[in-house]
Amino acid sequence: ETTTKKHFPGGRQVIREAFKKKGIPEDSLNITLSSLSDSSLKQYNYALKKWWNFCMENNHPFFDAEMPTILEFLTSEYNKGASYGTLNSIRSAISLIIGPEVGQSDLIRRFFKGLSKLRPSQPKYESTWDPKIVLDYFKELPNKELSLDILSKKLITLLALVTGQRMQTLVNINIKNIVTRNDLIEIKIPSRIKTSKPGKNQPVLILPFFKDNPNICPAQTLQLYLNLTKEIRNNFQSLFISFKKPFKEVTTQTLSRWVKDTLQECGIDTDIFSAHSTRHASTSSAKKNGVNIDMIRKCAGWTKDSSTFANFYNRPIIQDPKAFAESILKC
């Protein structure tokens, strides 16, 4: 069927309709939709809106288009300058509503093989910044003398560096899951995150007590933050809460802004480097300092077979679980 000329109803709605067309019972739709994270839905919404407008303008069927039509659309986006990654995201979105035959099609596969030669996927950064820049800045900030806003920004930046984790993971830290041991603090993340899959272990963050310099010790900084926020957190269980009234749990976007503010204070060009660049900086530094690649993958949440680090994060044999964090702190 072809789309009538009306406004795009939204990614969630068209995905729901696609699932209904595939025979998923009404009672099962909400459960099935829950398989998609908010970030995935946001990404699919962008791609599906483009696909919707293309189908509407050209009188093509939205839910059951043929492969030549999909190729025509992908080519039109390519001609507008879309990157390999963007086109791959669009393909995934269309595959979700039409079916796996989109990704399995020889025509589509060959198109992307050609695309990889003409417009290969590129790392976001050609180089990255040295974590030592931030750590040197933190060494001059004694924790006990800091206001809550500065301490909050310092803690999230330290955690991002010494764990190599995404903001989406760090925003899910629950104070009930923080366990203090002799020489480290262990934090379990049971919440669903980007890399969550059935049968795959959830992240466990390791924060060593770095006695060489308490000002950059992530474990001591965390303990002080918990003490300072004890009286204002009410019943909030999330580790990070706002430092201005009304005190409440913060979002991933807020944490990213705090990290970006910190990088800016350190003189790092935030027009080039985002909060996510802490992941590049920490994993590259750990590699430079001799941390085993399997340990880096494990700490950063990549699978054993993932080539993500080698291809995108490793910019120009230790088994100790504290090795990743300690390699950053000793920069």
Short mmCIF file of C-alpha atoms in Angstrom, two decimals:
data_model
loop_
_atom_site.label_atom_id
_atom_site.label_comp_id
_atom_site.label_asym_id
_atom_site.label_seq_id
_atom_site.Cartn_x
_atom_site.Cartn_y
_atom_site.Cartn_z
CA GLU A 1 0.00 0.00 0.00
CA THR A 2 1.15 3.55 -0.59
CA THR A 3 1.29 6.27 2.02
CA THR A 4 -1.35 8.94 1.83
CA LYS A 5 -0.11 12.50 1.81
CA LYS A 6 -0.09 13.22 5.50
CA HIS A 7 2.41 14.15 8.15
CA PHE A 8 4.80 11.54 9.49
CA PRO A 9 3.10 9.99 12.57
CA GLY A 10 6.38 9.30 14.39
CA GLY A 11 8.85 6.45 14.52
CA ARG A 12 7.24 4.57 17.40
CA GLN A 13 3.84 4.64 15.69
CA VAL A 14 5.05 3.37 12.30
CA ILE A 15 7.15 0.66 13.94
CA ARG A 16 4.08 -0.37 15.96
CA GLU A 17 2.03 -0.50 12.75
CA ALA A 18 4.75 -2.54 11.02
CA PHE A 19 4.76 -5.05 13.88
CA LYS A 20 0.95 -5.35 13.63
CA LYS A 21 1.24 -6.04 9.91
CA LYS A 22 3.71 -8.82 10.69
CA GLY A 23 1.05 -10.50 12.83
CA ILE A 24 2.18 -9.56 16.32
CA PRO A 25 -0.91 -9.70 18.60
CA GLU A 26 -2.17 -6.41 20.02
CA ASP A 27 -1.43 -7.56 23.58
CA SER A 28 2.19 -8.29 22.63
CA LEU A 29 2.97 -5.00 20.89
CA ASN A 30 4.09 -3.00 23.93
CA ILE A 31 6.36 -5.84 25.08
CA THR A 32 7.88 -6.12 21.60
CA LEU A 33 8.38 -2.35 21.34
CA SER A 34 10.22 -2.46 24.67
CA SER A 35 13.01 -4.33 22.89
CA LEU A 36 14.03 -0.97 21.40
CA SER A 37 15.93 1.49 23.58
CA ASP A 38 15.03 5.17 23.64
CA SER A 39 18.25 6.02 21.80
CA SER A 40 17.47 3.43 19.08
CA LEU A 41 13.93 4.80 18.68
CA LYS A 42 15.31 8.31 18.34
CA GLN A 43 17.74 7.12 15.65
CA TYR A 44 15.03 5.15 13.83
CA ASN A 45 12.65 8.12 13.99
CA TYR A 46 15.13 10.26 12.03
CA ALA A 47 15.63 7.58 9.36
CA LEU A 48 11.98 6.56 9.04
CA LYS A 49 10.84 10.15 8.64
CA LYS A 50 13.14 10.48 5.64
CA TRP A 51 11.86 7.18 4.24
CA TRP A 52 8.24 8.27 4.84
CA ASN A 53 8.72 11.56 2.98
CA PHE A 54 10.45 9.81 0.09
CA CYS A 55 7.63 7.28 -0.26
CA MET A 56 4.94 9.94 0.02
CA GLU A 57 6.54 12.22 -2.58
CA ASN A 58 7.13 9.37 -5.04
CA ASN A 59 3.98 7.34 -4.34
CA HIS A 60 5.94 4.28 -3.16
CA PRO A 61 4.66 1.72 -0.61
CA PHE A 62 6.09 2.51 2.83
CA PHE A 63 5.71 -0.88 4.55
CA ASP A 64 6.48 -3.26 1.68
CA ALA A 65 8.69 -1.51 -0.87
CA GLU A 66 10.77 -3.50 -3.34
CA MET A 67 14.58 -3.54 -3.22
CA PRO A 68 15.04 -1.26 -6.27
CA THR A 69 12.90 1.38 -4.51
CA ILE A 70 15.02 1.13 -1.36
CA LEU A 71 18.18 1.41 -3.45
CA GLU A 72 16.76 4.49 -5.17
CA PHE A 73 16.14 6.08 -1.75
CA LEU A 74 19.58 5.16 -0.38
CA THR A 75 21.20 6.57 -3.52
CA SER A 76 19.26 9.83 -3.18
CA GLU A 77 20.52 10.17 0.42
CA TYR A 78 24.05 9.31 -0.71
CA ASN A 79 23.86 12.07 -3.33
CA LYS A 80 22.88 14.49 -0.56
CA GLY A 81 26.13 13.64 1.23
CA ALA A 82 24.97 11.03 3.75
CA SER A 83 27.83 9.11 5.36
CA TYR A 84 28.25 5.34 5.42
CA GLY A 85 27.12 5.26 9.05
CA THR A 86 24.00 7.33 8.36
CA LEU A 87 23.03 5.16 5.39
CA ASN A 88 23.61 2.03 7.44
CA SER A 89 21.30 3.39 10.16
CA ILE A 90 18.66 4.12 7.52
CA ARG A 91 18.99 0.58 6.17
CA SER A 92 18.51 -0.82 9.68
CA ALA A 93 15.38 1.29 10.20
CA ILE A 94 13.83 0.21 6.90
CA SER A 95 14.74 -3.40 7.65
CA LEU A 96 12.90 -3.14 10.96
CA ILE A 97 9.59 -2.22 9.33
CA ILE A 98 9.87 -4.24 6.10
CA GLY A 99 11.79 -7.30 7.25
CA PRO A 100 15.24 -8.91 7.46
CA GLU A 101 15.22 -9.48 3.70
CA VAL A 102 16.40 -5.87 3.34
CA GLY A 103 19.68 -6.57 5.10
CA GLN A 104 20.00 -10.00 3.49
CA SER A 105 19.38 -8.80 -0.07
CA ASP A 106 22.33 -9.31 -2.43
CA LEU A 107 21.46 -6.00 -4.07
CA ILE A 108 21.59 -4.10 -0.79
CA ARG A 109 24.76 -5.87 0.34
CA ARG A 110 26.49 -5.07 -2.94
CA PHE A 111 25.39 -1.44 -2.69
CA PHE A 112 26.99 -1.15 0.75
CA LYS A 113 30.13 -2.91 -0.43
CA GLY A 114 30.48 -0.26 -3.12
CA LEU A 115 29.64 2.44 -0.59
CA SER A 116 32.41 1.25 1.73
CA LYS A 117 34.92 1.92 -1.07
CA LEU A 118 33.51 5.22 -2.25
CA ARG A 119 32.66 6.67 1.16
CA PRO A 120 34.16 4.49 3.90
CA SER A 121 33.09 4.90 7.50
CA GLN A 122 35.55 7.18 9.29
CA PRO A 123 36.48 7.58 12.95
CA LYS A 124 34.93 10.68 14.52
CA TYR A 125 38.35 11.95 15.61
CA GLU A 126 41.67 11.76 13.78
CA SER A 127 43.44 12.20 17.10
CA THR A 128 42.43 12.56 20.71
CA TRP A 129 43.48 14.49 23.80
CA ASP A 130 45.77 13.22 26.56
CA PRO A 131 43.93 12.37 29.85
CA LYS A 132 46.96 13.89 31.64
CA ILE A 133 45.60 17.35 30.73
CA VAL A 134 42.46 16.73 32.76
CA LEU A 135 44.22 14.88 35.57
CA ASP A 136 46.73 17.72 36.01
CA TYR A 137 43.81 20.12 36.30
CA PHE A 138 42.12 17.90 38.91
CA LYS A 139 45.34 17.62 40.95
CA GLU A 140 44.96 21.33 41.73
CA LEU A 141 41.37 20.86 42.97
CA PRO A 142 41.39 19.41 46.52
CA ASN A 143 38.09 17.54 46.88
CA LYS A 144 37.21 18.83 50.35
CA GLU A 145 37.49 22.45 49.21
CA LEU A 146 35.14 22.10 46.22
CA SER A 147 31.58 23.29 45.88
CA LEU A 148 29.00 20.65 44.95
CA ASP A 149 28.78 21.78 41.33
CA ILE A 150 32.55 21.51 40.76
CA LEU A 151 32.74 18.21 42.65
CA SER A 152 29.85 16.80 40.58
CA LYS A 153 31.59 17.69 37.33
CA LYS A 154 34.90 16.36 38.59
CA LEU A 155 33.38 13.03 39.63
CA ILE A 156 31.55 12.31 36.36
CA THR A 157 34.65 13.21 34.34
CA LEU A 158 36.86 10.97 36.49
CA LEU A 159 34.39 8.10 36.21
CA ALA A 160 34.21 8.50 32.43
CA LEU A 161 38.00 8.40 32.19
CA VAL A 162 38.76 5.52 34.56
CA THR A 163 35.93 3.26 33.34
CA GLY A 164 35.84 4.09 29.60
CA GLN A 165 32.04 3.89 29.80
CA ARG A 166 29.35 5.86 27.97
CA MET A 167 27.32 8.57 29.74
CA GLN A 168 24.26 6.37 29.23
CA THR A 169 25.88 3.74 31.43
CA LEU A 170 27.13 6.15 34.10
CA VAL A 171 23.73 7.84 34.48
CA ASN A 172 22.38 4.42 35.51
CA ILE A 173 24.60 4.09 38.59
CA ASN A 174 22.37 3.33 41.58
CA ILE A 175 23.77 3.99 45.05
CA LYS A 176 22.42 0.60 46.21
CA ASN A 177 24.82 -1.08 43.77
CA ILE A 178 27.98 0.60 45.09
CA VAL A 179 30.13 -1.74 47.17
CA THR A 180 33.34 -0.66 48.94
CA ARG A 181 36.10 -3.27 49.24
CA ASN A 182 39.64 -3.08 50.65
CA ASP A 183 41.41 -1.45 47.72
CA LEU A 184 38.59 -0.52 45.37
CA ILE A 185 34.94 0.36 44.91
CA GLU A 186 32.83 -1.94 42.76
CA ILE A 187 29.70 -0.70 40.98
CA LYS A 188 27.29 -3.04 39.25
CA ILE A 189 25.02 -1.74 36.47
CA PRO A 190 21.97 -4.04 36.28
CA SER A 191 19.91 -1.54 34.21
CA ARG A 192 19.40 -2.05 30.49
CA ILE A 193 22.01 -0.13 28.47
CA LYS A 194 23.08 0.11 24.84
CA THR A 195 25.13 -3.11 24.92
CA SER A 196 22.66 -5.18 26.98
CA LYS A 197 21.83 -8.55 25.44
CA PRO A 198 20.33 -11.78 26.78
CA GLY A 199 23.10 -13.92 28.28
CA LYS A 200 25.66 -11.10 28.23
CA ASN A 201 27.10 -9.92 31.54
CA GLN A 202 26.19 -6.40 32.63
CA PRO A 203 29.01 -3.91 33.31
CA VAL A 204 30.87 -3.92 36.61
CA LEU A 205 32.81 -0.69 37.16
CA ILE A 206 36.05 -0.81 39.15
CA LEU A 207 37.29 2.32 40.96
CA PRO A 208 40.65 1.81 42.68
CA PHE A 209 41.73 3.79 45.73
CA PHE A 210 44.57 5.77 44.19
CA LYS A 211 46.71 6.64 47.21
CA ASP A 212 49.46 8.38 45.23
CA ASN A 213 47.25 11.45 44.85
CA PRO A 214 43.85 11.70 46.64
CA ASN A 215 42.84 14.64 44.41
CA ILE A 216 42.49 12.33 41.42
CA CYS A 217 41.31 9.26 43.32
CA PRO A 218 37.95 8.27 41.81
CA ALA A 219 36.98 6.15 44.83
CA GLN A 220 37.62 8.92 47.39
CA THR A 221 35.91 11.48 45.16
CA LEU A 222 32.86 9.22 44.96
CA GLN A 223 32.76 8.73 48.74
CA LEU A 224 32.93 12.48 49.36
CA TYR A 225 30.20 13.11 46.78
CA LEU A 226 27.92 10.59 48.50
CA ASN A 227 28.47 12.30 51.85
CA LEU A 228 27.81 15.77 50.44
CA THR A 229 24.60 14.74 48.70
CA LYS A 230 23.23 12.60 51.54
CA GLU A 231 21.06 15.39 52.95
CA ILE A 232 19.64 16.59 49.64
CA ARG A 233 19.00 13.40 47.70
CA ASN A 234 15.76 12.51 49.55
CA ASN A 235 14.67 9.15 48.13
CA PHE A 236 16.58 9.43 44.87
CA GLN A 237 18.65 6.30 44.27
CA SER A 238 20.58 7.49 41.20
CA LEU A 239 24.13 8.49 42.05
CA PHE A 240 24.05 11.80 40.21
CA ILE A 241 21.58 14.48 41.22
CA SER A 242 21.36 18.16 40.29
CA PHE A 243 23.36 20.61 42.37
CA LYS A 244 20.67 23.31 42.26
CA LYS A 245 17.17 23.32 43.73
CA PRO A 246 14.91 21.53 43.14
CA PHE A 247 17.36 18.64 43.63
CA LYS A 248 16.52 15.77 41.29
CA GLU A 249 18.04 12.95 39.27
CA VAL A 250 19.88 14.14 36.17
CA THR A 251 19.80 12.94 32.57
CA THR A 252 22.48 11.63 30.23
CA GLN A 253 22.47 15.01 28.49
CA THR A 254 23.20 16.80 31.79
CA LEU A 255 26.16 14.53 32.53
CA SER A 256 27.50 15.13 29.03
CA ARG A 257 27.22 18.88 29.59
CA TRP A 258 29.08 18.61 32.92
CA VAL A 259 31.93 16.73 31.24
CA LYS A 260 32.03 19.20 28.37
CA ASP A 261 32.21 22.09 30.86
CA THR A 262 35.16 20.37 32.54
CA LEU A 263 37.01 19.77 29.27
CA GLN A 264 36.51 23.42 28.41
CA GLU A 265 37.98 24.46 31.76
CA CYS A 266 41.02 22.33 30.96
CA GLY A 267 41.53 24.11 27.64
CA ILE A 268 40.37 21.21 25.44
CA ASP A 269 38.59 22.36 22.28
CA THR A 270 34.96 21.34 22.88
CA ASP A 271 34.00 22.49 19.38
CA ILE A 272 35.90 19.39 18.27
CA PHE A 273 35.71 17.03 21.26
CA SER A 274 32.44 16.06 22.92
CA ALA A 275 31.89 14.37 26.29
CA HIS A 276 32.01 11.03 24.46
CA SER A 277 35.65 11.74 23.58
CA THR A 278 36.59 10.67 27.12
CA ARG A 279 36.04 7.14 25.81
CA HIS A 280 38.56 7.69 23.01
CA ALA A 281 41.05 9.36 25.35
CA SER A 282 40.93 6.71 28.09
CA THR A 283 40.98 3.61 25.88
CA SER A 284 43.79 4.98 23.70
CA SER A 285 45.80 5.92 26.79
CA ALA A 286 45.28 2.49 28.33
CA LYS A 287 46.53 0.85 25.14
CA LYS A 288 49.58 3.14 25.09
CA ASN A 289 50.32 2.21 28.72
CA GLY A 290 50.30 -1.51 28.00
CA VAL A 291 46.84 -2.62 29.09
CA ASN A 292 45.81 -5.86 27.38
CA ILE A 293 43.34 -5.30 24.50
CA ASP A 294 40.90 -7.82 26.02
CA MET A 295 40.88 -5.85 29.27
CA ILE A 296 40.19 -2.63 27.35
CA ARG A 297 37.31 -4.26 25.50
CA LYS A 298 35.87 -5.63 28.72
CA CYS A 299 36.10 -2.32 30.59
CA ALA A 300 34.62 -0.30 27.73
CA GLY A 301 31.80 -2.76 27.10
CA TRP A 302 32.86 -4.16 23.73
CA THR A 303 32.55 -7.85 22.89
CA LYS A 304 35.62 -10.06 22.53
CA ASP A 305 35.21 -10.08 18.74
CA SER A 306 34.50 -6.36 18.45
CA SER A 307 36.78 -4.39 16.13
CA THR A 308 35.41 -1.06 17.40
CA PHE A 309 38.51 -0.18 19.43
CA ALA A 310 40.96 -1.05 16.68
CA ASN A 311 38.96 0.79 14.02
CA PHE A 312 37.62 3.84 15.83
CA TYR A 313 39.12 4.37 19.30
CA ASN A 314 42.79 3.43 19.00
CA ARG A 315 44.00 6.82 17.86
CA PRO A 316 47.61 8.12 17.06
CA ILE A 317 49.51 -8.67 29.51
CA ILE A 318 47.69 -7.21 32.44
CA GLN A 319 44.85 -9.24 34.08
CA ASP A 320 44.27 -7.16 37.21
CA PRO A 321 40.70 -5.72 37.07
CA LYS A 322 42.07 -2.41 38.41
CA ALA A 323 44.57 -2.20 35.52
CA PHE A 324 42.46 -0.07 33.18
CA ALA A 325 41.65 2.61 35.78
CA GLU A 326 45.16 2.68 37.24
CA SER A 327 46.75 3.05 33.81
CA ILE A 328 44.75 6.25 33.30
CA LEU A 329 45.51 7.69 36.75
CA LYS A 330 49.26 7.12 36.28
CA CYS A 331 49.40 9.19 33.09
#
